[in-house]
Short mmCIF file of C-alpha atoms in Angstrom, two decimals:
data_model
loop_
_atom_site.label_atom_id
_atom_site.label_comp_id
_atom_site.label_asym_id
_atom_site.label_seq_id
_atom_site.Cartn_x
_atom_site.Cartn_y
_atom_site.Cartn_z
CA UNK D 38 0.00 0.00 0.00
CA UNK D 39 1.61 3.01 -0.89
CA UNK D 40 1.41 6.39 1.63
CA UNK D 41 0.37 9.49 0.27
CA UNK D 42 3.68 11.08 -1.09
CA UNK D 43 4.13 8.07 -3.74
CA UNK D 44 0.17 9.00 -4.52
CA UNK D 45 1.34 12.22 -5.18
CA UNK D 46 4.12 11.17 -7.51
CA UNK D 47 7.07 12.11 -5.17
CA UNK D 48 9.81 10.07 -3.69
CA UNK D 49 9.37 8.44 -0.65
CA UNK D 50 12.32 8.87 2.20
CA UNK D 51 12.26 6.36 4.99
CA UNK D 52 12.59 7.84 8.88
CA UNK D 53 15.86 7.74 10.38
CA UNK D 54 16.21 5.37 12.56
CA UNK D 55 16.05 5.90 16.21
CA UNK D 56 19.08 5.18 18.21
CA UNK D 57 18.22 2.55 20.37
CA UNK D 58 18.62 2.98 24.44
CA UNK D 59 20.53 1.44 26.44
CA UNK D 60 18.57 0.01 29.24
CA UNK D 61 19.95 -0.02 33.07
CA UNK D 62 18.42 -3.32 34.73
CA UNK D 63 15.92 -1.81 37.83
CA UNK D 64 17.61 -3.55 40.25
CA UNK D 65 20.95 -1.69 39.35
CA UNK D 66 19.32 1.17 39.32
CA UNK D 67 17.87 0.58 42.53
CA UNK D 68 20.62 -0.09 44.02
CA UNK D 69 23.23 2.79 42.95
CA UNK D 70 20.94 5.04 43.05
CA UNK D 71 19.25 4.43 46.67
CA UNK D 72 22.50 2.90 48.40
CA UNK D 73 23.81 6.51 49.30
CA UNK D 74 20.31 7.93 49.83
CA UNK D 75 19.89 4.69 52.56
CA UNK D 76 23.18 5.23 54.32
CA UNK D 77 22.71 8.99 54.70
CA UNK D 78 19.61 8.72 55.99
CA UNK D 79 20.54 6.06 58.77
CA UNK D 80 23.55 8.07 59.42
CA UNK D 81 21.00 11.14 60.20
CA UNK D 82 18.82 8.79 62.05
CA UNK D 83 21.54 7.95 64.51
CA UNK D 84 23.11 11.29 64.85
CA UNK D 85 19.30 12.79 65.71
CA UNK D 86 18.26 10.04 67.66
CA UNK D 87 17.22 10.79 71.20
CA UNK D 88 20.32 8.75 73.11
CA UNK D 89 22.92 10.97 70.98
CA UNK D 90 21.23 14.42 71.38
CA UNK D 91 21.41 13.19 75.35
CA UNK D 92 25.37 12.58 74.91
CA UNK D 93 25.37 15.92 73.14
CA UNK D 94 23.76 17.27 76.03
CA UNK D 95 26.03 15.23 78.67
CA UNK D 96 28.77 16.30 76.72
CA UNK D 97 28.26 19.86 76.67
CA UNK D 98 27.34 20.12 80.00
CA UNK D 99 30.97 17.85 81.23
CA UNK D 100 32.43 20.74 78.86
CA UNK D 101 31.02 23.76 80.92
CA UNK D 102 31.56 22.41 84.35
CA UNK D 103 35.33 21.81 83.38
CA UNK D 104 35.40 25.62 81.90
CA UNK D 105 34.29 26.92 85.03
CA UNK D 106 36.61 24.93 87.18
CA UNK D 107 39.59 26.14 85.07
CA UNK D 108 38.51 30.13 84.86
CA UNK D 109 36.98 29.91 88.76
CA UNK D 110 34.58 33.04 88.50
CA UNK D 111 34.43 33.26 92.54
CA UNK D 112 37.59 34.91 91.96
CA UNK D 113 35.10 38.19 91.26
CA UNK D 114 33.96 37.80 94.86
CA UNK D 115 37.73 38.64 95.08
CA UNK D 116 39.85 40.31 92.35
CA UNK D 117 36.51 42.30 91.17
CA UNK D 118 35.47 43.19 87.54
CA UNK D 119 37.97 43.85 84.97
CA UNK D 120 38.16 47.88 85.52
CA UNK D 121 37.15 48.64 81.45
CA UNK D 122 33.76 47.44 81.98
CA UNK D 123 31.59 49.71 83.99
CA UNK D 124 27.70 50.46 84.49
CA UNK D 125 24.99 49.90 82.80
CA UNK D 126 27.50 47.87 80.33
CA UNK D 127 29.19 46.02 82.87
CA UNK D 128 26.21 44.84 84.34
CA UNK D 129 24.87 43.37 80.77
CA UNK D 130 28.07 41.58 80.52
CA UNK D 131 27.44 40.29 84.00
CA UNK D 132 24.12 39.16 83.69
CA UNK D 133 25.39 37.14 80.17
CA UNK D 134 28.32 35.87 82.37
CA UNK D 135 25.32 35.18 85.32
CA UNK D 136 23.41 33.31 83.02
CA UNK D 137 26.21 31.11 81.21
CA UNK D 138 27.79 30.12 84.64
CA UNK D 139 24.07 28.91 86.18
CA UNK D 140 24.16 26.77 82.55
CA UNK D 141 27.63 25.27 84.28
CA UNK D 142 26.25 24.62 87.81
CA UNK D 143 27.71 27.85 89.45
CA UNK D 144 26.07 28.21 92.84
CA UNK D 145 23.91 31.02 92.19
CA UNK D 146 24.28 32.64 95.76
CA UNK D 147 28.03 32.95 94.68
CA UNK D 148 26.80 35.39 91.46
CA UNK D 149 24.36 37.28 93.59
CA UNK D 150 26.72 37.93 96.29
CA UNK D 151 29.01 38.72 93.64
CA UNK D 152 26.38 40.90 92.04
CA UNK D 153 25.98 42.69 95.21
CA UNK D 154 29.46 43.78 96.07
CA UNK D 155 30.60 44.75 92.21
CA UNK D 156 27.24 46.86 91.28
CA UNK D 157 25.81 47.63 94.65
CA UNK D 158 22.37 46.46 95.64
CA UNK D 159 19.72 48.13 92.55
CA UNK D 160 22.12 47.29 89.39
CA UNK D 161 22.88 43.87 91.24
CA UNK D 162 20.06 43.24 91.58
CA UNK D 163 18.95 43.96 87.94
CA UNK D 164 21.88 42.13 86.89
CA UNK D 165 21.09 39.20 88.84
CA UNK D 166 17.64 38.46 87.38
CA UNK D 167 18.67 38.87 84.24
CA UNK D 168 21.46 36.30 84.21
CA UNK D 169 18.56 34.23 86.53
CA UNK D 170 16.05 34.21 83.67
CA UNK D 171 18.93 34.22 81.15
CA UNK D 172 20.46 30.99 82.44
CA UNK D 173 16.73 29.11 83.45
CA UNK D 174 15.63 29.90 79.53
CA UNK D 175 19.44 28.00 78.20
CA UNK D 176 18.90 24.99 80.43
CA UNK D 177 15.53 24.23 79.35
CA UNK D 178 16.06 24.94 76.02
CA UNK D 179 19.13 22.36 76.21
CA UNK D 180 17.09 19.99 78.57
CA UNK D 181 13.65 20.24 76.12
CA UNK D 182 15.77 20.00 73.18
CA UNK D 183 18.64 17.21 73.57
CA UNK D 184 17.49 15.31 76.95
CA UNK D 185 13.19 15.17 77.13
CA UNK D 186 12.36 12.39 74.35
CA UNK D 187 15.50 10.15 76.03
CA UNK D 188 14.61 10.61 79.39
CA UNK D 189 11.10 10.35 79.13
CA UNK D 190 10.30 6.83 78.98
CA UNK D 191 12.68 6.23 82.16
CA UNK D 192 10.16 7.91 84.15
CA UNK D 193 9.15 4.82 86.09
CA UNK D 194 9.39 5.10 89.44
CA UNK D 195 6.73 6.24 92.03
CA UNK D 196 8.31 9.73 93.01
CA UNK D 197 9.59 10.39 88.92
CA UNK D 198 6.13 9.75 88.03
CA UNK D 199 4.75 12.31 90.69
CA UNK D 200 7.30 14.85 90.10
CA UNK D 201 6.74 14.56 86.67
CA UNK D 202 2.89 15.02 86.76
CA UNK D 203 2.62 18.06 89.41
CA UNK D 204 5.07 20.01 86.98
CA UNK D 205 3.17 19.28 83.75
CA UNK D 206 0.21 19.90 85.18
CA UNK D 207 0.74 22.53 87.69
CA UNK D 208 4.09 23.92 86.24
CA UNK D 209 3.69 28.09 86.88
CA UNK D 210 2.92 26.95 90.66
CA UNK D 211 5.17 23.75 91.36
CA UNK D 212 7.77 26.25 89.57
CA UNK D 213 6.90 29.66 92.00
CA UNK D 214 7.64 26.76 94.68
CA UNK D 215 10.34 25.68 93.81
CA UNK D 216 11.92 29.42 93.23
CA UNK D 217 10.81 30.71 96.35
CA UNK D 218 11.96 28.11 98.85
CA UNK D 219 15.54 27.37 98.23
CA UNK D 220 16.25 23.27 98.95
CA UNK D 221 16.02 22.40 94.77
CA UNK D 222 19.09 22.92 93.17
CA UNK D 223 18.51 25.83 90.40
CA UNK D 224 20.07 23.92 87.82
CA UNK D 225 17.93 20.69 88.86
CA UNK D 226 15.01 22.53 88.80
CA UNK D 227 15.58 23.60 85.18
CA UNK D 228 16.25 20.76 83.74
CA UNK D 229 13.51 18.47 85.54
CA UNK D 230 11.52 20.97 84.07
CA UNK D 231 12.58 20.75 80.86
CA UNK D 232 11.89 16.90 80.66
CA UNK D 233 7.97 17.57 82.03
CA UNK D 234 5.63 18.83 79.28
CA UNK D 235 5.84 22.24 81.30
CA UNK D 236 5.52 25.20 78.87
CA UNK D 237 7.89 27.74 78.24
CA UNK D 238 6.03 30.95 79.25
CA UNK D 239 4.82 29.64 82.76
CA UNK D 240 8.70 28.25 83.76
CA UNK D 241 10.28 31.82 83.21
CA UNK D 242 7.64 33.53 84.63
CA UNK D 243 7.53 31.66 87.62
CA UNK D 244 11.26 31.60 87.33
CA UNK D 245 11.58 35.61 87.01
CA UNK D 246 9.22 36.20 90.07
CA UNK D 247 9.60 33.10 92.59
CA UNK D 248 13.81 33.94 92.40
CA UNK D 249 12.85 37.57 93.83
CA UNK D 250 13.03 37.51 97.25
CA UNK D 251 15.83 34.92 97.47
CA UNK D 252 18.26 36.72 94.99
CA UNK D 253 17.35 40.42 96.35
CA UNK D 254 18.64 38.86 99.69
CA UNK D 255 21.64 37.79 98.62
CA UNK D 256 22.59 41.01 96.53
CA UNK D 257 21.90 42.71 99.35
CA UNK D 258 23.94 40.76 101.40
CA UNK D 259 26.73 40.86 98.95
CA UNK D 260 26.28 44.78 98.82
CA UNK D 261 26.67 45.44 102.58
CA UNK D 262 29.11 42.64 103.23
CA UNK D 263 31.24 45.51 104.25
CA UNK D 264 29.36 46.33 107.90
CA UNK D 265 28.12 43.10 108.97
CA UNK D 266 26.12 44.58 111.51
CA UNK D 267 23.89 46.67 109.39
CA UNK D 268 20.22 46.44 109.51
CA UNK D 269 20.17 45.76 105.76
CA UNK D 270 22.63 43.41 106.35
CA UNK D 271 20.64 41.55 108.95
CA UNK D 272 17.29 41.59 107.12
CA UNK D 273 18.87 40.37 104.18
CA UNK D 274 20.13 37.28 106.25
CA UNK D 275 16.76 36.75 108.01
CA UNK D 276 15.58 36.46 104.47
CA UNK D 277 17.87 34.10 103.70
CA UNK D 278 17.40 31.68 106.44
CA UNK D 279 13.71 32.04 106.87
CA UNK D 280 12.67 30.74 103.28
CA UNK D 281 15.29 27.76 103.79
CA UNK D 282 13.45 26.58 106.88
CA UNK D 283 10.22 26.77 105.70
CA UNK D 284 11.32 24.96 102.83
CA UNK D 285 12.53 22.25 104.64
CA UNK D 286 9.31 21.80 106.37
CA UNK D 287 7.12 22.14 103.35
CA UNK D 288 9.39 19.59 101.66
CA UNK D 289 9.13 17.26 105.47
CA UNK D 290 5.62 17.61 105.03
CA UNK D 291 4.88 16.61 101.81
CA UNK D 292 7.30 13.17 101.57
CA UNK D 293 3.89 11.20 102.66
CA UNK D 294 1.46 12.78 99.64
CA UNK D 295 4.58 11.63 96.94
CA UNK D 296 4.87 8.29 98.69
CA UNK D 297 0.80 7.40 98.36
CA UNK D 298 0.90 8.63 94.54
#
């Protein structure tokens, strides 16, 4: 049967031939292809997986605590602030340094008494807080961020279970409590809270308010260290003392209601 340009009394040309393709077998393909896809994607796996962001965190936290013992900031309690930081700007730089240090388990009644005696009772104060909030908002980032979904599912036990309920469910007040009567460690504190489903805005409120009256105290303290018999000095020990023993009651007191949950 002839097509329609012999009809028409013209020559016919054939189509050039298509160059054939050379066909990879799928399983080759498969393989090459997916092979470094597959080991990248375990290697992310592993390096994002809830026991290595905890080693992170373990790690970084050995890291800080060894910092600290090498650079000893009670030496400020001491030697004072380097003399070309003053004011408003030294007391920024302070509540930075405040905040880092609480990260590395610096005592803070060390800082605020250091607070106290470099900036005097109102800047130290100031100062203080800051670095308070500062360092509380670090840990829990750090805690909620590298430690929560490892540590999590170990929280088995009676009084882990209890803890962990009263701060996810009563956070901004088990947090005011915890602030206000010294007996917690700060940095404990943080990052217990951190591992609870506690939210963010509740743990630094109650952090910024409930660590008040303790840290005013101790700035005070540190700012008329000077004459020991002072009222202000005196007060600002009687505040000290009093929210430890009442603390320590409190904390007497309620062993029985964590032991029947």
């Amino acid at each position: 049967m002839l097509d329609a340009t012999t009809r028409s009394g013209g020559t016919a040309t054939a189509a050039p031939p298509v160059p054939a393709t050379e066909l990879v077998p799928t399983e080759f393909t498969t393989e090459f292809t997916t092979a470094p896809r597959g080991l990248s994607a375990r290697c992310t796996r592993a390096l994002l997986s809830p026991w290595s962001r905890l080693s992170l965190l373990v790690t970084l936290l050995v890291s800080a605590g060894a910092t600290v013992l090498l650079f000893e900031p009670q030496k400020l309690l001491a030697d004072g602030w380097p003399p070309q930081l003053n004011g408003a700007a030294a007391s920024v730089v302070f509540a930075v340094a405040y905040g880092l240090c609480t990260v590395a388990f610096v005592p803070r009644p060390l800082l605020n008494l250091a607070a106290g005696a470099l900036f005097g009772s109102q800047l130290g104060l100031g100062a203080s807080l800051a670095g308070t909030v500062l360092g509380a908002g670090i840990a829990f980032g750090l805690g909620r961020i590298l430690g929560q979904d490892a540590l999590r599912p170990l929280l088995r036990g009676r009084w882990l279970k209890a803890a962990d309920g009263q701060l996810s469910r009563h956070g901004f007040r088990s947090m005011m409590a915890a602030r206000l009567f010294p007996g917690v460690p700060f940095w404990a504190a943080n990052y217990c809270a951190s591992v609870s489903r506690m939210g963010w805005f509740p743990f630094l409120l109650a952090t910024g308010l409930g660590s008040i009256p303790n840290t005013a105290a101790y700035v005070v303290a540190g700012a008329q260290a000077s004459t020991p018999t002072s009222p202000a000095f005196l007060i600002a020990m009687a505040f000290i003392a009093l929210p430890a023993l009442a603390g320590a009651i409190i904390a007497w007191r309620k062993r029985h209601h964590f032991r029947d949950r």
